[in-house]
CSV table of C-alpha atoms and ligand atoms in Angstrom, one decimal:
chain,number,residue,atom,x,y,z
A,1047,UNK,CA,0.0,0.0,0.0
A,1048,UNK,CA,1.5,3.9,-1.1
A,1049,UNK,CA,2.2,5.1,2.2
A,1050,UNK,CA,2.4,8.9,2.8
A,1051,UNK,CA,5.5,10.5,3.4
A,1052,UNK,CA,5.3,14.4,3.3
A,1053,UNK,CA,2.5,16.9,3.1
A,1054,UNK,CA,3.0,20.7,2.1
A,1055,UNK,CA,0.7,23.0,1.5
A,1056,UNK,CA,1.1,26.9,-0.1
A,1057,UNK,CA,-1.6,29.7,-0.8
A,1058,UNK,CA,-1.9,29.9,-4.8
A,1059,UNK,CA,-4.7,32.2,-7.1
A,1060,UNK,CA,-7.9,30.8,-8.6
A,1061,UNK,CA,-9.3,31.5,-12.0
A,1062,UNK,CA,-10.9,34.6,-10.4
A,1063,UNK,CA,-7.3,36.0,-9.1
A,1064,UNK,CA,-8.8,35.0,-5.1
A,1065,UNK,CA,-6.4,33.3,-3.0
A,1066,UNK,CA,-6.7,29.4,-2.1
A,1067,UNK,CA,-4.8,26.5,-1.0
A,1068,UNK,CA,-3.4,23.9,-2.9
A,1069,UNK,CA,-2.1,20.4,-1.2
A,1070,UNK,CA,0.8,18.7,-2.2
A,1071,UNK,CA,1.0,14.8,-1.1
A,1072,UNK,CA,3.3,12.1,-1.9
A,1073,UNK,CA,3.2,8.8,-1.1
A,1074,UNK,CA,6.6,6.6,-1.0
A,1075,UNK,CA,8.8,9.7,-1.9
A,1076,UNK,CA,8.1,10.1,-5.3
A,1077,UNK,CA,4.3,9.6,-6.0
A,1078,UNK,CA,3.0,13.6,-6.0
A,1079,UNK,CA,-1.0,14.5,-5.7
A,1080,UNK,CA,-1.3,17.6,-6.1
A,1081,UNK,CA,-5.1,19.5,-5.2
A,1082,UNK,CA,-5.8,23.2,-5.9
A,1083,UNK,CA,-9.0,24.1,-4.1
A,1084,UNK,CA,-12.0,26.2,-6.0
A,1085,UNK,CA,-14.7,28.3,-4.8
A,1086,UNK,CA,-18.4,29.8,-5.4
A,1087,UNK,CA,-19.9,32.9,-6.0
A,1088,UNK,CA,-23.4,31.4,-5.6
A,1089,UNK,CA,-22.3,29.9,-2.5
A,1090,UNK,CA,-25.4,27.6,-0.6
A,1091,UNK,CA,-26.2,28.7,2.9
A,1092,UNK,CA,-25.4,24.9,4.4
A,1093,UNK,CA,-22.2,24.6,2.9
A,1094,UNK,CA,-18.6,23.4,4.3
A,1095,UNK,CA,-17.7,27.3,5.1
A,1096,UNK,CA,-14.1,27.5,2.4
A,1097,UNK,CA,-11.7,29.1,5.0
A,1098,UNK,CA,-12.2,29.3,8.9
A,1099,UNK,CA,-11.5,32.7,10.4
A,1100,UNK,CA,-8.0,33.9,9.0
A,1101,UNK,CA,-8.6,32.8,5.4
A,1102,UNK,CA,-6.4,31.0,3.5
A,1103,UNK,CA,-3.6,31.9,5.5
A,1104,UNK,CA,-4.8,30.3,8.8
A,1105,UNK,CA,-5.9,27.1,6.3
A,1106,UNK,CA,-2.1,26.8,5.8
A,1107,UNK,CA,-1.3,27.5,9.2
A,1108,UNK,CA,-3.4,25.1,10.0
A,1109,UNK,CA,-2.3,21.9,7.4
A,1110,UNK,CA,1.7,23.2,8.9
A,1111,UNK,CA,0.8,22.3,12.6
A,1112,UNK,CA,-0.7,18.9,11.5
A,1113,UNK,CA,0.7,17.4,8.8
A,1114,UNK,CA,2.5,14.8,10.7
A,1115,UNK,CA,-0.4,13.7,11.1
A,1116,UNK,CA,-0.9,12.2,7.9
A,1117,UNK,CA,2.5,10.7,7.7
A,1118,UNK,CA,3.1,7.1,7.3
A,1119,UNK,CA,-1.3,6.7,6.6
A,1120,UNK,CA,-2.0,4.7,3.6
A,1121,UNK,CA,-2.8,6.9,0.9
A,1122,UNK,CA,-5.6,5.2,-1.0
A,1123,UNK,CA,-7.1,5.0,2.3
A,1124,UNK,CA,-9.7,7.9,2.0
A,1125,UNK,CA,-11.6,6.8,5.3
A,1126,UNK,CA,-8.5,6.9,7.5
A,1127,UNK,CA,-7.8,10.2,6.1
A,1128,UNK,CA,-11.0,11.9,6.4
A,1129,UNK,CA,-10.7,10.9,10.2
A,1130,UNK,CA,-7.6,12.4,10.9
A,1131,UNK,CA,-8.7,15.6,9.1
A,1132,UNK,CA,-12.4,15.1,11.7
A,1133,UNK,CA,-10.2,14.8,14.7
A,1134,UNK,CA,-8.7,18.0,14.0
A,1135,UNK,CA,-11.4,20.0,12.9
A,1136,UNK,CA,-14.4,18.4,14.8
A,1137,UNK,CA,-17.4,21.2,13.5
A,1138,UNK,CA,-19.9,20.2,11.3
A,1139,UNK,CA,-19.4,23.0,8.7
A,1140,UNK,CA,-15.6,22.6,8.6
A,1141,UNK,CA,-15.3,25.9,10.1
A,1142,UNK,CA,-11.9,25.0,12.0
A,1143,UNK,CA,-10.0,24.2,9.3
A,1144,UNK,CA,-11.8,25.4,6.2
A,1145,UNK,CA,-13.7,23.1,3.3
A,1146,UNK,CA,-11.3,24.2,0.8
A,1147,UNK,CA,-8.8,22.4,2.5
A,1148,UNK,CA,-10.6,19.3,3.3
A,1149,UNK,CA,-11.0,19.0,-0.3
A,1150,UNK,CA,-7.4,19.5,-1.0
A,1151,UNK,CA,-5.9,17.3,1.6
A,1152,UNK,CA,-8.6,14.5,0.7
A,1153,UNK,CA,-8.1,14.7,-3.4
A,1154,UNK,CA,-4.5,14.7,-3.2
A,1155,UNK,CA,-3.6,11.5,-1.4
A,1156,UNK,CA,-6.4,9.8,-3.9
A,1157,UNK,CA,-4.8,11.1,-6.6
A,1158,UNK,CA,-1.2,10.3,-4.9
A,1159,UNK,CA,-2.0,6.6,-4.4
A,1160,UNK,CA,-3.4,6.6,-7.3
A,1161,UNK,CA,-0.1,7.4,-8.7
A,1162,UNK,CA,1.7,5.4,-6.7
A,1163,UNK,CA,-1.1,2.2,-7.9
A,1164,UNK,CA,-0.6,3.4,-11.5
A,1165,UNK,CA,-4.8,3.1,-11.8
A,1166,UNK,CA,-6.7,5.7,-13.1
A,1167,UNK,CA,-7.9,7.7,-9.9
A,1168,UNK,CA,-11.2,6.9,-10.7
A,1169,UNK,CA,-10.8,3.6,-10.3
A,1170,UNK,CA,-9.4,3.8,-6.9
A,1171,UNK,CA,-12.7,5.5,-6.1
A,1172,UNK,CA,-14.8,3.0,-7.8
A,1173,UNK,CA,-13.3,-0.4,-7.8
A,1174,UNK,CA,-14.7,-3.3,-9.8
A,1175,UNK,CA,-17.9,-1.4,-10.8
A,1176,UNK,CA,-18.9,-0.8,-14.4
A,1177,UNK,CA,-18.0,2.9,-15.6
A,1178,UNK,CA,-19.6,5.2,-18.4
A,1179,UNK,CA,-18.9,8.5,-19.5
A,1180,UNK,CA,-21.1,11.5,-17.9
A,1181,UNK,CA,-22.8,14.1,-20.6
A,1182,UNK,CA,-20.5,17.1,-20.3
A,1183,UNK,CA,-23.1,20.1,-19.5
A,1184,UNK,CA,-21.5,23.5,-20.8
A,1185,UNK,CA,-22.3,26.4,-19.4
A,1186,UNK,CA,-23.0,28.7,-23.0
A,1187,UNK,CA,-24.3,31.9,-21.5
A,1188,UNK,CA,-24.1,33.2,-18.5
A,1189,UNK,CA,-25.3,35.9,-16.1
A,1190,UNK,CA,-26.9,36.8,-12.1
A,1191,UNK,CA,-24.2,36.0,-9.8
A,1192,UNK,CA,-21.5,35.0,-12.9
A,1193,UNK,CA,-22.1,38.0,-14.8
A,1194,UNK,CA,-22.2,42.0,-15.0
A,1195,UNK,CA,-25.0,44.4,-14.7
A,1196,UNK,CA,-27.6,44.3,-18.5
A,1197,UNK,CA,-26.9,40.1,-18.4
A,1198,UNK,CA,-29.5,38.1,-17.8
A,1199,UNK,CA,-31.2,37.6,-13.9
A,1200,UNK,CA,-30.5,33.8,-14.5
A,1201,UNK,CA,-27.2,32.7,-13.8
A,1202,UNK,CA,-26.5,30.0,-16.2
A,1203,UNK,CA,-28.0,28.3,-19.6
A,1204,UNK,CA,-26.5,24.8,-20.4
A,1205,UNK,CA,-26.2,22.5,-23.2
A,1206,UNK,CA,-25.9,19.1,-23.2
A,1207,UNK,CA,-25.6,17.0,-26.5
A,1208,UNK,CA,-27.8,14.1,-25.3
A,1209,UNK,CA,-27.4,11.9,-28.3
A,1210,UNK,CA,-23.4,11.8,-28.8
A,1211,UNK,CA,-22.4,8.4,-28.9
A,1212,UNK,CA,-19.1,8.9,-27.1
A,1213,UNK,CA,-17.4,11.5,-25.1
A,1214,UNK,CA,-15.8,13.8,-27.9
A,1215,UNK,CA,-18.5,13.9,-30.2
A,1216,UNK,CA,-20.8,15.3,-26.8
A,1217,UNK,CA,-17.6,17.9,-26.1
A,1218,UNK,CA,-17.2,18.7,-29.5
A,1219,UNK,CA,-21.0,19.2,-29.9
A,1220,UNK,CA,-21.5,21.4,-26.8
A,1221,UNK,CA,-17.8,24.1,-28.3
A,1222,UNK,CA,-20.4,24.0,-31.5
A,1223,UNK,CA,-23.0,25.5,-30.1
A,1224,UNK,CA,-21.2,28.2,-28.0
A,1225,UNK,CA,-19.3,29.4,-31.2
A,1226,UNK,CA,-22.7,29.1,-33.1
A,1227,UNK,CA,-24.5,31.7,-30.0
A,1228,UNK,CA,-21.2,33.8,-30.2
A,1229,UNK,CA,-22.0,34.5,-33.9
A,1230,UNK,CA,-25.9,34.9,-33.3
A,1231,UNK,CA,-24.7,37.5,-30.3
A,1232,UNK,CA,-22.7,39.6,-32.4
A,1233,UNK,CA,-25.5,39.4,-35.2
A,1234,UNK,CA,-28.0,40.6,-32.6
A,1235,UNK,CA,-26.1,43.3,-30.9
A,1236,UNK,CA,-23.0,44.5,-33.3
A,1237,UNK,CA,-21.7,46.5,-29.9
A,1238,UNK,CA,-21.4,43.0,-28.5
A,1239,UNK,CA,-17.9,43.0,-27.1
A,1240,UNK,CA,-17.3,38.9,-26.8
A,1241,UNK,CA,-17.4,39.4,-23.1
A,1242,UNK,CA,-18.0,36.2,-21.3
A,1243,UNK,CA,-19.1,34.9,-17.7
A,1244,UNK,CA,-17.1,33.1,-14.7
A,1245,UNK,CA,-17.3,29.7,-16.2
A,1246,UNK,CA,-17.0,30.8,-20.1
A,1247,UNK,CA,-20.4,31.0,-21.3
A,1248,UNK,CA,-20.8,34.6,-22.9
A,1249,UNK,CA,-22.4,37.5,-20.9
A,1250,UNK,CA,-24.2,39.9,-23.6
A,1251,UNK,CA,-26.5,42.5,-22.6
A,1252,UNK,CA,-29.9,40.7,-23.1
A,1253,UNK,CA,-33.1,39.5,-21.1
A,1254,UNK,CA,-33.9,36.0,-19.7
A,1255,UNK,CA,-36.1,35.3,-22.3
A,1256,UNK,CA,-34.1,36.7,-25.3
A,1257,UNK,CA,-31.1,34.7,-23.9
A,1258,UNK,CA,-33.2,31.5,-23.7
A,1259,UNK,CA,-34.9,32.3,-27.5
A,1260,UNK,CA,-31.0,33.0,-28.6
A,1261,UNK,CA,-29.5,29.8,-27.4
A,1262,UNK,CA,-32.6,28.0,-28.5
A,1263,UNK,CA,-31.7,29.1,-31.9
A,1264,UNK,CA,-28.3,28.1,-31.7
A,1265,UNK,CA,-29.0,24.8,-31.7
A,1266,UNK,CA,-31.2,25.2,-34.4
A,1267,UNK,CA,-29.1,26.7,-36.7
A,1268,UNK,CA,-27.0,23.5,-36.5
A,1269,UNK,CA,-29.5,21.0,-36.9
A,1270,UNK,CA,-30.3,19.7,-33.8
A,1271,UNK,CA,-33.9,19.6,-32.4
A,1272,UNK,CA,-34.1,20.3,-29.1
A,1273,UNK,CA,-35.2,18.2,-26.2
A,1274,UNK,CA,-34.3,14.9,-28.8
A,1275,UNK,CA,-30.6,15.7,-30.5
A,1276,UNK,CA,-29.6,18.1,-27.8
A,1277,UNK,CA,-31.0,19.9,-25.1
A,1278,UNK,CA,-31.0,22.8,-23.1
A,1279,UNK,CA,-30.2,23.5,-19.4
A,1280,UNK,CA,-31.0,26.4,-16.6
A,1281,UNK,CA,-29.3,26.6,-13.3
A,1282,UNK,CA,-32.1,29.0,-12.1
A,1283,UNK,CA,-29.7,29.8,-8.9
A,1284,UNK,CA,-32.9,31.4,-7.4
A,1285,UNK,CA,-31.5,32.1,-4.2
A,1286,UNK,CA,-29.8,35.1,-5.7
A,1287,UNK,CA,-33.2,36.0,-6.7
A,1288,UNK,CA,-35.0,35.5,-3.3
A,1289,UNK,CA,-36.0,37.7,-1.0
A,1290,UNK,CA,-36.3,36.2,2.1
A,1291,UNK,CA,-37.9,39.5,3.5
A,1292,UNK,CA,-41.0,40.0,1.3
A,1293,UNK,CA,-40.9,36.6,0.2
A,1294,UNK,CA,-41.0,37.4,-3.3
A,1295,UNK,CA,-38.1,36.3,-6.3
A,1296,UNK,CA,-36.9,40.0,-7.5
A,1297,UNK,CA,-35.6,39.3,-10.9
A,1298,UNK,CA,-33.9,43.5,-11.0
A,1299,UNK,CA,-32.5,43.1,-14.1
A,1300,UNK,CA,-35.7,42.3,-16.3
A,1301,UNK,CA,-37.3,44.7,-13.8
A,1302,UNK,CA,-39.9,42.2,-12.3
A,1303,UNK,CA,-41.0,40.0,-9.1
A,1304,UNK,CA,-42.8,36.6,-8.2
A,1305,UNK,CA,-44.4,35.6,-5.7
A,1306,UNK,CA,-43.7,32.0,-5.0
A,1307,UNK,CA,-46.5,30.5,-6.9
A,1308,UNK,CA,-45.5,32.8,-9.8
A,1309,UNK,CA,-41.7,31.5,-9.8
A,1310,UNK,CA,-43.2,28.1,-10.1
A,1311,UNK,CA,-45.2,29.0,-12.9
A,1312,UNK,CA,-42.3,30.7,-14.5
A,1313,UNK,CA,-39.8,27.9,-14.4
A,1314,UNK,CA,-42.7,25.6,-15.6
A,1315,UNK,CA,-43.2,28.0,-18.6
A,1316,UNK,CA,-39.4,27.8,-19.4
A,1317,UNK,CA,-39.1,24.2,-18.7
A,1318,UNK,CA,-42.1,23.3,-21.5
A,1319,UNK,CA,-41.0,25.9,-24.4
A,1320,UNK,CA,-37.7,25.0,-24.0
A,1321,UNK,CA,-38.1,21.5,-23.4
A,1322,UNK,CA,-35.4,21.5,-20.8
A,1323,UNK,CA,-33.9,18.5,-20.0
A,1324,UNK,CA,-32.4,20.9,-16.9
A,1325,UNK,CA,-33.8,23.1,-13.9
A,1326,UNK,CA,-31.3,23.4,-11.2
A,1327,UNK,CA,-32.7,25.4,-7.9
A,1328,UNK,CA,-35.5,26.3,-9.8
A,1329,UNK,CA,-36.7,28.1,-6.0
A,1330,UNK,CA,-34.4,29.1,-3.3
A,1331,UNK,CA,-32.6,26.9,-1.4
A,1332,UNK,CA,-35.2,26.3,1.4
A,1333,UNK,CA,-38.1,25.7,-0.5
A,1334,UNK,CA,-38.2,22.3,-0.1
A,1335,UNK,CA,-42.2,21.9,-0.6
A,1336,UNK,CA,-42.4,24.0,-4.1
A,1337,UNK,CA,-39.3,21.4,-5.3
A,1338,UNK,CA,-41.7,18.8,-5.0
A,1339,UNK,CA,-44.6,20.4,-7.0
A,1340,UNK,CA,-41.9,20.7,-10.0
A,1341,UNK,CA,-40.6,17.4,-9.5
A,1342,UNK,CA,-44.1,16.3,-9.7
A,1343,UNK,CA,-44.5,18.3,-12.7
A,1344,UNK,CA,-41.4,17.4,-14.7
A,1345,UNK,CA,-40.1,13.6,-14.2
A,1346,UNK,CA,-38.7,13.4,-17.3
A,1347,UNK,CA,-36.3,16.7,-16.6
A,1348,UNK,CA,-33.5,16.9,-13.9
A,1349,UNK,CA,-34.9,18.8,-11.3
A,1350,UNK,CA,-32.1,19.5,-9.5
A,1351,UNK,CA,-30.4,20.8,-6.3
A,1352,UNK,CA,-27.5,22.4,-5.6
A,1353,UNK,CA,-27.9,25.4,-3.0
A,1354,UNK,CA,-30.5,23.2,-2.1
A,1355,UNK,CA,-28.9,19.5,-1.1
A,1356,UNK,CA,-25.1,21.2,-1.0
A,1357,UNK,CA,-23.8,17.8,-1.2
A,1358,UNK,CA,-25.1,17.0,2.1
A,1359,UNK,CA,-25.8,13.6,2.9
A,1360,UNK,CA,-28.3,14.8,5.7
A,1361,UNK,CA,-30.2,17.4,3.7
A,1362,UNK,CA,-30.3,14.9,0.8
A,1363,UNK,CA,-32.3,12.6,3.1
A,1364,UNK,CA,-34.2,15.5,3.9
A,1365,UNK,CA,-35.3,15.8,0.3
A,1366,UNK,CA,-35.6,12.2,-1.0
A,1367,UNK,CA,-37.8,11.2,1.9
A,1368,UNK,CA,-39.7,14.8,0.5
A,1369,UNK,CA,-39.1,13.9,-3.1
A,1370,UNK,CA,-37.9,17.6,-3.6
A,1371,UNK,CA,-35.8,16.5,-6.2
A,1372,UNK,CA,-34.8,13.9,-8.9
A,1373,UNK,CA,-31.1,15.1,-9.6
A,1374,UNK,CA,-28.2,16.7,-7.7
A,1375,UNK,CA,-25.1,18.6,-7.6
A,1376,UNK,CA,-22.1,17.2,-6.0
A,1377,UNK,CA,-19.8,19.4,-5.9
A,1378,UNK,CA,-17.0,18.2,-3.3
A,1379,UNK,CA,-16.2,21.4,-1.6
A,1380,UNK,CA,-19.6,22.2,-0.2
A,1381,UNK,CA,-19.4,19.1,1.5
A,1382,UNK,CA,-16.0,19.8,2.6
A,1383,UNK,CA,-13.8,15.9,2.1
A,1384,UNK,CA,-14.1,14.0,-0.7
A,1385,UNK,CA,-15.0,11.0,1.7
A,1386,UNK,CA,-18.5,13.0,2.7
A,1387,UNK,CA,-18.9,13.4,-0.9
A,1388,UNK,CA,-18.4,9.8,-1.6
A,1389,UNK,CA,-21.1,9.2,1.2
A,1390,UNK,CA,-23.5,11.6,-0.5
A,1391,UNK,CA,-23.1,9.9,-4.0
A,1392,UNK,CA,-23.9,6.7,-2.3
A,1393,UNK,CA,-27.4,7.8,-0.8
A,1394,UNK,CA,-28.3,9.3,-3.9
A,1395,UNK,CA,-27.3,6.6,-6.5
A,1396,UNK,CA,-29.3,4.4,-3.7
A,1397,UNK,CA,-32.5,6.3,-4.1
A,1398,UNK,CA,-32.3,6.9,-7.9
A,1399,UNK,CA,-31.3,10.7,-7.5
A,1400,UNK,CA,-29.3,11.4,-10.5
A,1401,UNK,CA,-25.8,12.9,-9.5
A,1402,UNK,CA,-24.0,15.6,-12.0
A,1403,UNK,CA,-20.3,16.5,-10.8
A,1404,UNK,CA,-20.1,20.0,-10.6
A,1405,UNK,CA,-16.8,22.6,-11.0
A,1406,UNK,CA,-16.8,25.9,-8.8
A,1407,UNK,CA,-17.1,29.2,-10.6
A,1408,UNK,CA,-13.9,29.8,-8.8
A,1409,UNK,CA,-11.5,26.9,-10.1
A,1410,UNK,CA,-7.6,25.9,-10.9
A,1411,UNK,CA,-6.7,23.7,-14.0
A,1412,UNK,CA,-7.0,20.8,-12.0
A,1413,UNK,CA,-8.7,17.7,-13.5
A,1414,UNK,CA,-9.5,15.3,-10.3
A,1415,UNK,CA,-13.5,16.0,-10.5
A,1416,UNK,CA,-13.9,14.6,-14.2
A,1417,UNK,CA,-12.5,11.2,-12.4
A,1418,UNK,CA,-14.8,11.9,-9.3
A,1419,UNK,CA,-17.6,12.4,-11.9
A,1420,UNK,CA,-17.3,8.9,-13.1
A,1421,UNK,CA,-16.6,7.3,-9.9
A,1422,UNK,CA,-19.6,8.6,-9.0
A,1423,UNK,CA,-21.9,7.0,-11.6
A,1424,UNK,CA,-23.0,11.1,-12.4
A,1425,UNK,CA,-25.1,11.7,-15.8
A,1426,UNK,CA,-23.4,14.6,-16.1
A,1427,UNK,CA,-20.2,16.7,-15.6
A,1428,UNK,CA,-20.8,20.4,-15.3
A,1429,UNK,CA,-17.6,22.0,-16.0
A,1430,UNK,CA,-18.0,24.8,-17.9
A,1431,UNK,CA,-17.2,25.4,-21.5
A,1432,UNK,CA,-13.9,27.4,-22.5
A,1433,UNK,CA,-11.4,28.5,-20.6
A,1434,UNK,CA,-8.3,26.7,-19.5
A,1435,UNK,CA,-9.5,25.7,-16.2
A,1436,UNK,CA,-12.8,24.7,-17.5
A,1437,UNK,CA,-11.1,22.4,-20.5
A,1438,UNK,CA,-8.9,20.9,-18.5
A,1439,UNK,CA,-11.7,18.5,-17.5
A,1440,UNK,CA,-13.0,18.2,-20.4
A,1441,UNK,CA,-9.5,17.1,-22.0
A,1442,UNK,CA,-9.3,15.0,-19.0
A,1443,UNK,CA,-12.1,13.1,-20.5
A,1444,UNK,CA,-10.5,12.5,-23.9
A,1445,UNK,CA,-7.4,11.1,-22.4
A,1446,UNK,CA,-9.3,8.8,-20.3
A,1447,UNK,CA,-11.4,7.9,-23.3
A,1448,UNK,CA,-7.7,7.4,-25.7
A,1449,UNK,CA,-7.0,3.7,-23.3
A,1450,UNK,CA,-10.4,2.6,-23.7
A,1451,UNK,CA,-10.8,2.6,-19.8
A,1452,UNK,CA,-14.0,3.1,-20.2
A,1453,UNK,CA,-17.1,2.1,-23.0
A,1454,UNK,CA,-19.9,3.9,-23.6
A,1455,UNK,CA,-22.3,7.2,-22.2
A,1456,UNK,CA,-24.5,6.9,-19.4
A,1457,UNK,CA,-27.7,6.1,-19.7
A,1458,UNK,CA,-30.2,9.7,-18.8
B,1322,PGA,P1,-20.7,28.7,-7.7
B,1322,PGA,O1,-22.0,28.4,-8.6
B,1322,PGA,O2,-20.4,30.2,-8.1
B,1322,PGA,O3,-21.2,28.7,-6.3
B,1322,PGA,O4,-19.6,27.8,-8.0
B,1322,PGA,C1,-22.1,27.6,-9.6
B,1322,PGA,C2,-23.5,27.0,-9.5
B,1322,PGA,O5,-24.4,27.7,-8.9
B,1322,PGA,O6,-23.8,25.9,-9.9
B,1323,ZN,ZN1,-26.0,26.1,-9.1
């Protein structure tokens, strides 16, 4: 078994320029895992807080005063791991040491055993069970927390080529149709300035519903018919919207409000014409009871949490045994290690809640989460679109798929 043999850690920059940690673990001397940790704009109310009091800083004070701890621990052992980390930082949210660098300490000796095993880390994470390829879901136009003032209130449309027959025709086909929106955009507004979001989907100066009518046409213009060759996507993020206050969803961009009933009615509305395969947080992240009524609505679409379940195993429960969703986000720093995301996978691939491996807004060129993704069992990986820390997954994907590791999509 690798066995761990030194542990540093040093503050290093996001793709937003924001400090964060990054882990460096080797196993037998030689064997280096390497972890960069991202963040959220959009970040859920219930999640692993990122860095305790301090900031980064104290995270790295922090890993220094301990990391003899982890000496001599058997890398690939992810449970021993995550208990060391739990006797140190004994909160529930992370708050002593920071989520950011649970994650890092956690994905590093994985992905330094893994090393050391010469497996894929993947398989480490998943012996012995069959693997298929998740359905990238590109983020192609972005706005609301992602995005500058005139973009639209919602924060994200996605693609997802549901009918590729194997991972590079379903990248290729979502780059298509964000280069095929980039020359509608410019058509539409000649000022357009090529400006684009946090996660590389472009931020022009238009409405919700123009933004969803252009992307729409996007994948028109290239053959597709949506909600059968491809379809489109909406993380909703409504808790930007929400005003917990007046209980009303202020969308101050398009310059109007719902009540709660209304917002259901207005995610229905986008859901049908759109024929969405997609509606993450469609309502704000407590709404537990208006979930269902959409989940009701829609089985065929993802109705999906993410400020909502914040890869939680606890909330999770919470909403299967409500049926408040259908789908999930896992998105390992909101639950802080990679072993409480593991757990969260497990109760929701057990109760037929669909998992999609998210990126941060906030990310490094790190790759680990497109092997989480499969591990997993996810239907999708949502890691953006262009960009080099968003490809980097994505080109992950391709190299896994070049040694036939793996056959095949998932099922949706
Ligand atoms: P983030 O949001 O900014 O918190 O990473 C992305 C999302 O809401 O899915
Ligand atoms: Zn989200």
């Amino acid at each position: 078994m690798p066995k761990i043999t030194s542990v540093e850690g040093r503050i290093l920059y996001n793709s937003r320029g924001n400090k964060t940690i990054e882990v460096d673990i080797e196993s037998d001397n030689q064997f280096l895992g390497r972890v960069c940790a991202p963040s959220g704009a959009s970040v859920g109310k219930h999640e692993a807080v990122g860095f305790p009091q301090g900031g980064p800083e104290k995270s790295l004070q922090i890993l220094n005063e301990n990391s003899s701890k982890f000496l001599n621990q058997d890398s690939d052992d992810l449970q021993s791991i995550h208990e060391i980390l739990r006797e140190i930082d004994q909160s529930e949210n992370y708050s002593a040491v920071g989520g950011s660098l649970a994650f890092a300490i956690t994905i590093a000796a994985i992905d330094s055993a893994a090393k050391s095993l010469n497996k894929p880390l993947f398989e480490l994470l998943s012996p012995k069970s069959k693997l298929e390829y998740p359905f990238p879901l590109g983020n192609i136009l972005g706005g609301g927390a992602h995005a500058g003032p005139g973009t639209p209130d919602i924060q994200e449309i996605l693609v997802c080529a549901t009918d590729a027959k194997n991972i590079r025709e379903a990248i290729e086909t979502n780059f298509a149709v964000h280069k095929e929106l980039k020359k509608i955009l410019q058509t539409e507004d000649p000022s357009f300035t090529n400006g684009r979001g946090d996660e590389g989907g472009w931020a022009p100066k238009v409405d919700n519903d123009k933004a969803l009518e252009l992307s729409a046409k996007a994948c028109e213009n290239l053959g597709f018919t949506l909600g059968k060759d491809i379809s489109l996507g909406v993380d909703f993020a409504s808790s930007t919207q929400w005003d917990e206050n007046k209980s009303i969803y202020a969308y101050d961009r398009a310059g109007f409000t719902n009540t709660e009933e209304e917002q259901i009615e207005f995610v229905s509305n986008i859901i049908k014409k759109y024929k969405l395969i997609y509606a993450e947080d469609p309502v704000h992240e407590e709404a537990f009871k208006e979930m269902v009524e959409l989940t009701t609505r829609f089985p065929e679409s993802y109705i999906t949490g993410d400020d909502l379940t914040v890869t939680n195993k606890k909330i999770l429960e919470k909403a299967i045994s409500l049926k408040s969703c259908n789908a999930a986000i896992l998105k390992v720093n909101q639950a802080g290690s990679l072993y409480d995301a593991m757990k969260f996978a497990d109760e929701a691939n057990q109760n037929n809640i669909r998992l999609i491996t998210s990126h941060r807004s906030g990310e490094s060129i790190d790759s680990q989460i497109s092997h989480i993704g499969i591990a997993t069992k996810s239907k999708m990986l949502k890691v953006g679109i262009v960009g080099g820390e968003r490809i980097a997954k994505l080109n992950e994907l391709i190299r896994i798929s070049e040694h036939d590791l793996i056959r095949g999509m998932v099922e949706l």
